[in-house]
mmCIF file of C-alpha atoms in Angstrom:
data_model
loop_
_atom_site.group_PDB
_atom_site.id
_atom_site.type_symbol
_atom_site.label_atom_id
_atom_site.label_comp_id
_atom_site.label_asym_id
_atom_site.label_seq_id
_atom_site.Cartn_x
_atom_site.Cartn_y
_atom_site.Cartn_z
ATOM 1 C CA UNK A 1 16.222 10.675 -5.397
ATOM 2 C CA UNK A 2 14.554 7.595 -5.102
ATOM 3 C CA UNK A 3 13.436 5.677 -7.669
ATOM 4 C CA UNK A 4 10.020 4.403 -8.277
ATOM 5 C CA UNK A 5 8.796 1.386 -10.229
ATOM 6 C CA UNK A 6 5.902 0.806 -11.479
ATOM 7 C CA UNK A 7 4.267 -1.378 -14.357
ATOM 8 C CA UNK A 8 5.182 -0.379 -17.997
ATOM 9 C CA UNK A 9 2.269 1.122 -19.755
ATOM 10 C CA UNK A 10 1.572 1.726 -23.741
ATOM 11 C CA UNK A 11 2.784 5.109 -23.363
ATOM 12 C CA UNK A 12 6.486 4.241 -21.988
ATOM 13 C CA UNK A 13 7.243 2.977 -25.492
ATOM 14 C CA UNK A 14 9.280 5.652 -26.309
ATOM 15 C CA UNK A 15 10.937 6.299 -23.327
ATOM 16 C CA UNK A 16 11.515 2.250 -22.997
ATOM 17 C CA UNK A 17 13.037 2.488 -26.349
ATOM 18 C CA UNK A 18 15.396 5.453 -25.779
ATOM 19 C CA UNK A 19 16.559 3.786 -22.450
ATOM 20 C CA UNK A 20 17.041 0.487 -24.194
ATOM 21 C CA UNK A 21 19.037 1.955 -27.165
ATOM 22 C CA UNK A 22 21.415 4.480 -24.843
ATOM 23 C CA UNK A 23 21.916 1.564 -22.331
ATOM 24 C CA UNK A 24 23.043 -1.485 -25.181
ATOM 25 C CA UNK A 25 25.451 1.800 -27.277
ATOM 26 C CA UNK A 26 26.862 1.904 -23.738
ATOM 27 C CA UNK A 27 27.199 -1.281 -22.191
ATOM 28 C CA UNK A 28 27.938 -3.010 -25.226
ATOM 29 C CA UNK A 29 31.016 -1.040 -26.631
ATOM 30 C CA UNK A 30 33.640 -2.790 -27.225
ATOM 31 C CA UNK A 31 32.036 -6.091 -26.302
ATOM 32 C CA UNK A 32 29.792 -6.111 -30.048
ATOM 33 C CA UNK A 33 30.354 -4.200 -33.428
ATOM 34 C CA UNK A 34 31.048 -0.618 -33.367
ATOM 35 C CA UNK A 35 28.759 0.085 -36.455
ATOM 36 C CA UNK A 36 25.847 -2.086 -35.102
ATOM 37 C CA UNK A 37 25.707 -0.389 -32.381
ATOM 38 C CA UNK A 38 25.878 3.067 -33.846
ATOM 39 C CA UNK A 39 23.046 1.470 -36.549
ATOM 40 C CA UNK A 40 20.530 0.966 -33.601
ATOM 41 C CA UNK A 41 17.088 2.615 -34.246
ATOM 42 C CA UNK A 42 14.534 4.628 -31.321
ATOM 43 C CA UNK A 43 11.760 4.455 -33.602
ATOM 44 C CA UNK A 44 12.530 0.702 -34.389
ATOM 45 C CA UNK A 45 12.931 -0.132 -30.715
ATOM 46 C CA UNK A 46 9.508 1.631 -29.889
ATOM 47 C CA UNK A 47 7.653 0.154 -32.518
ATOM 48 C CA UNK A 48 9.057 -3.022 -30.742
ATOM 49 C CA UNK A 49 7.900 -1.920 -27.611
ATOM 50 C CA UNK A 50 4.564 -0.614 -28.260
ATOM 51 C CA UNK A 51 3.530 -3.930 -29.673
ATOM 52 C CA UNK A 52 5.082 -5.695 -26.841
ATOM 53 C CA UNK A 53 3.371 -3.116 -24.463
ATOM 54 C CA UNK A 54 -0.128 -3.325 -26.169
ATOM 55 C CA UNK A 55 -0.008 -7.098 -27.107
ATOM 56 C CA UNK A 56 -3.216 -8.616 -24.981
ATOM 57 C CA UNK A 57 -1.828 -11.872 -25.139
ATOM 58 C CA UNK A 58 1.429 -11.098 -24.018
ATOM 59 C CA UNK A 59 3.425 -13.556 -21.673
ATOM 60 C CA UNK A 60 5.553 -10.372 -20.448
ATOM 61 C CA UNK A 61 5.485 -8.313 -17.926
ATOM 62 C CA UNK A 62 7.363 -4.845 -18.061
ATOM 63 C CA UNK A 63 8.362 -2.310 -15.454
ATOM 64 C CA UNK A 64 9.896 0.783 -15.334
ATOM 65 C CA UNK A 65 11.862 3.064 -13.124
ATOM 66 C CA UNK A 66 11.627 6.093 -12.889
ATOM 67 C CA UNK A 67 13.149 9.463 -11.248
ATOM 68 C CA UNK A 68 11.497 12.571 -10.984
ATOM 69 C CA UNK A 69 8.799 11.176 -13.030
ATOM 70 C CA UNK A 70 11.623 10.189 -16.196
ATOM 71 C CA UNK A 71 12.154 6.899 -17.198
ATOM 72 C CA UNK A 72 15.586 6.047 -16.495
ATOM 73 C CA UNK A 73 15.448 1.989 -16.722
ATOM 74 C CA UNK A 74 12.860 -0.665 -17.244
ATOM 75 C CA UNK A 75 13.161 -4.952 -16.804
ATOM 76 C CA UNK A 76 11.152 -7.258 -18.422
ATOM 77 C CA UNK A 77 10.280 -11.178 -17.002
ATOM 78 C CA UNK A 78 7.953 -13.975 -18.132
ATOM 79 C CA UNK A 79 7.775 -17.308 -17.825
ATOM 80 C CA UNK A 80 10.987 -19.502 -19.093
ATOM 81 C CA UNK A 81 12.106 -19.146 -22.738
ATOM 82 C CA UNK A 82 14.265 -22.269 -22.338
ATOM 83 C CA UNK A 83 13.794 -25.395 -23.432
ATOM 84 C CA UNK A 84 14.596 -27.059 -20.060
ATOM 85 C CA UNK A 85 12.454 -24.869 -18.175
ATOM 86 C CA UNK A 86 9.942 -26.228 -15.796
ATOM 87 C CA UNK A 87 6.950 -24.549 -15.362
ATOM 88 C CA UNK A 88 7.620 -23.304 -12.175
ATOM 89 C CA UNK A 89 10.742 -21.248 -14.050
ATOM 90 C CA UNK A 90 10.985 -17.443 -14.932
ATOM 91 C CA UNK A 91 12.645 -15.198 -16.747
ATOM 92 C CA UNK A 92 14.287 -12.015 -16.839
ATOM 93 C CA UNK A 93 14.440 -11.280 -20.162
ATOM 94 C CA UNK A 94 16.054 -7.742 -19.982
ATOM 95 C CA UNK A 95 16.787 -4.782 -17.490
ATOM 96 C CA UNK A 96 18.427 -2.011 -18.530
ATOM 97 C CA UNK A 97 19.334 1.367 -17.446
ATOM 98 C CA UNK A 98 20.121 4.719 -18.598
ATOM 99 C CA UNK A 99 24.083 4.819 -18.271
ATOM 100 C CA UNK A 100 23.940 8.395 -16.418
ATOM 101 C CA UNK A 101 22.172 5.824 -13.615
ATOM 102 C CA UNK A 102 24.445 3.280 -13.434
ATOM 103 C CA UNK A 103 25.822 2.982 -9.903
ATOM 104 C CA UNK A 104 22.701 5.000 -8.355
ATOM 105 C CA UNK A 105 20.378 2.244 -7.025
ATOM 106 C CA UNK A 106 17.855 2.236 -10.087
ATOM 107 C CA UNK A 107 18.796 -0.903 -11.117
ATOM 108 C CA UNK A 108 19.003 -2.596 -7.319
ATOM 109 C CA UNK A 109 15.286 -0.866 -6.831
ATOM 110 C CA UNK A 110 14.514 -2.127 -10.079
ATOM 111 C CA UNK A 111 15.825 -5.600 -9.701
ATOM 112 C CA UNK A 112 14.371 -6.044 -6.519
ATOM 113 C CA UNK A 113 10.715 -5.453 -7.748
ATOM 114 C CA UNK A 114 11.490 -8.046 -10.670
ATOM 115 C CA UNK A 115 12.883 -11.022 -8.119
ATOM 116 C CA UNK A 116 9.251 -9.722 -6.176
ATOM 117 C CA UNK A 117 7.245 -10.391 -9.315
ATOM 118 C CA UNK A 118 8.631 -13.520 -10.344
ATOM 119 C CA UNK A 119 8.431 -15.148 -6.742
ATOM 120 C CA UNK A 120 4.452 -14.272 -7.353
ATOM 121 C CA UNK A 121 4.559 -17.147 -9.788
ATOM 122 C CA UNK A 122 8.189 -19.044 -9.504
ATOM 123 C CA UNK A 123 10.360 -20.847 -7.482
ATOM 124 C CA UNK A 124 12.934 -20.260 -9.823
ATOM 125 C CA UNK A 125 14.384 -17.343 -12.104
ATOM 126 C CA UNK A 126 17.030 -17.605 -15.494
ATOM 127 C CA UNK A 127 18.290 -14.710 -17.376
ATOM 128 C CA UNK A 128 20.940 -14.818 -20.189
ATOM 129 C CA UNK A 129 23.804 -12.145 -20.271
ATOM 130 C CA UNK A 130 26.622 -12.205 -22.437
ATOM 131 C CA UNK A 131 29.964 -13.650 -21.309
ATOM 132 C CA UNK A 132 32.184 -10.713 -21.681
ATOM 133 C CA UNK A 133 29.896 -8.521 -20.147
ATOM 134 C CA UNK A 134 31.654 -8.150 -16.919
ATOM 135 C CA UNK A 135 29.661 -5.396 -15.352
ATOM 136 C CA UNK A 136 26.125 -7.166 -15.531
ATOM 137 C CA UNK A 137 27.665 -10.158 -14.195
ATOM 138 C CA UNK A 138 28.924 -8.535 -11.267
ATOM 139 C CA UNK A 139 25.608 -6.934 -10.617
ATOM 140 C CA UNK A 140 23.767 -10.269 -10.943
ATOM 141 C CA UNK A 141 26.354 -12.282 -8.839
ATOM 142 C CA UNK A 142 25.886 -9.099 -5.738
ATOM 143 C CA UNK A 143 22.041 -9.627 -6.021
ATOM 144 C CA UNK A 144 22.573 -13.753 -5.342
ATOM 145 C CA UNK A 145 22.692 -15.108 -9.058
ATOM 146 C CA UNK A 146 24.830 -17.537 -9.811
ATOM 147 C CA UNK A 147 26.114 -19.626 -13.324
ATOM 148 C CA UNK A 148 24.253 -22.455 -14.255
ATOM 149 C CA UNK A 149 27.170 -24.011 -16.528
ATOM 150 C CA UNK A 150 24.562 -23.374 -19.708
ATOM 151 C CA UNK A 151 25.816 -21.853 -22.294
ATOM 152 C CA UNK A 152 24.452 -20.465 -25.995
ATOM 153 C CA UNK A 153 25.398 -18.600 -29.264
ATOM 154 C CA UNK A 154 22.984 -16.378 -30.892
ATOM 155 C CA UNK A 155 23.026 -14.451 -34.201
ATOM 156 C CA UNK A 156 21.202 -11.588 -34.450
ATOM 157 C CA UNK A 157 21.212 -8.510 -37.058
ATOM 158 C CA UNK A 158 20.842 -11.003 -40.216
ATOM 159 C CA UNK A 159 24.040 -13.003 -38.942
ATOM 160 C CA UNK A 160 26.343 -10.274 -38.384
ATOM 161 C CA UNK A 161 26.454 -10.248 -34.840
ATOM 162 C CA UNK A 162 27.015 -13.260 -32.076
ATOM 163 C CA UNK A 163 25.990 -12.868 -28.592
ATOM 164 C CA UNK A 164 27.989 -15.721 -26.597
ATOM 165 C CA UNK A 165 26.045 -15.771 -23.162
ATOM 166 C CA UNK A 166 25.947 -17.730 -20.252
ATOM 167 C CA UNK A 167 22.711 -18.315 -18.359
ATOM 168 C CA UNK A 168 22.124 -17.551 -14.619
ATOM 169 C CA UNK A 169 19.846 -18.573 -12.029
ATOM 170 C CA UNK A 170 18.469 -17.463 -8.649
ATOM 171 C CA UNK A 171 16.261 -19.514 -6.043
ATOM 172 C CA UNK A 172 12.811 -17.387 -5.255
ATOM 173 C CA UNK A 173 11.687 -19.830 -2.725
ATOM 174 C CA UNK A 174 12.844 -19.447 0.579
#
């Protein structure tokens, strides 16, 4: 079936959280700690969400995907996080999947609204993924992405985990 996205609502939260949870277990085992992945929280992720979701101020924009009207993956962009952005810079902060839809064109339908919503406002998009994670980068480098030789460490989970990642870029203009 074909998916359909749409723009996240209050009332994804949940489903935005389980997605978000099942996809980093999955995609990030054996690229980050075993036992913080297994220590990754729903309710923590859609109290996260819900704020995010119901923040009136918020810079973000969320989507979802869905099939037969389940929430199987969701993206969120905004402007530039990055301290050499421009303003005419983007960002897609996350997009992630349900595993059991990996392969299925969810995240291709779902990309392709994202690059659509950031050309609204950009010339440019950035996203960060980390450097080991071979399967995103493949997917990014099919969809026209390409390294931009930056590079960053982050810590999260009080210091116990380091996410080595490697920024990408895509022209939206032309």
């Amino acid at each position: 079936m074909t998916p359909i996205v749409r723009l996240a609502t209050v009332a994804d939260a949940a489903d935005i959280a389980a997605v978000h949870v099942a996809s980093w277990q999955a995609a990030y085992d054996g690229l980050l700690l075993a036992e913080f992945l297994a220590g990754l929280s729903v309710p923590a992720r859609e109290r996260f969400w819900a704020g995010t979701l119901s923040a009136a101020d918020s810079r973000q924009t969320v989507l979802v995907a869905s099939v037969d009207g389940a929430v199987t993956g969701f993206a969120a962009i905004c402007p530039s996080r990055d301290e050499d952005a421009t303003p005419e810079t983007g960002e897609l902060t996350s997009i992630y999947l349900l595993p059991g839809q990996w392969g299925r064109g969810t995240g291709r339908a779902l990309h392709e609204r994202v690059v659509a919503e950031l050309a609204v406002t950009f010339t440019t998009a950035t996203l960060w993924v980390l450097s080991t994670n071979t399967r995103a980068r493949l997917f990014y480098e099919r969809a026209g992405w390409s390294p931009d030789d930056h590079t960053k460490v982050e810590t999260i989970a009080n210091g116990t985990v380091t996410l080595d990642e490697v920024r990408y870029r895509l022209s939206l203009s032309g």
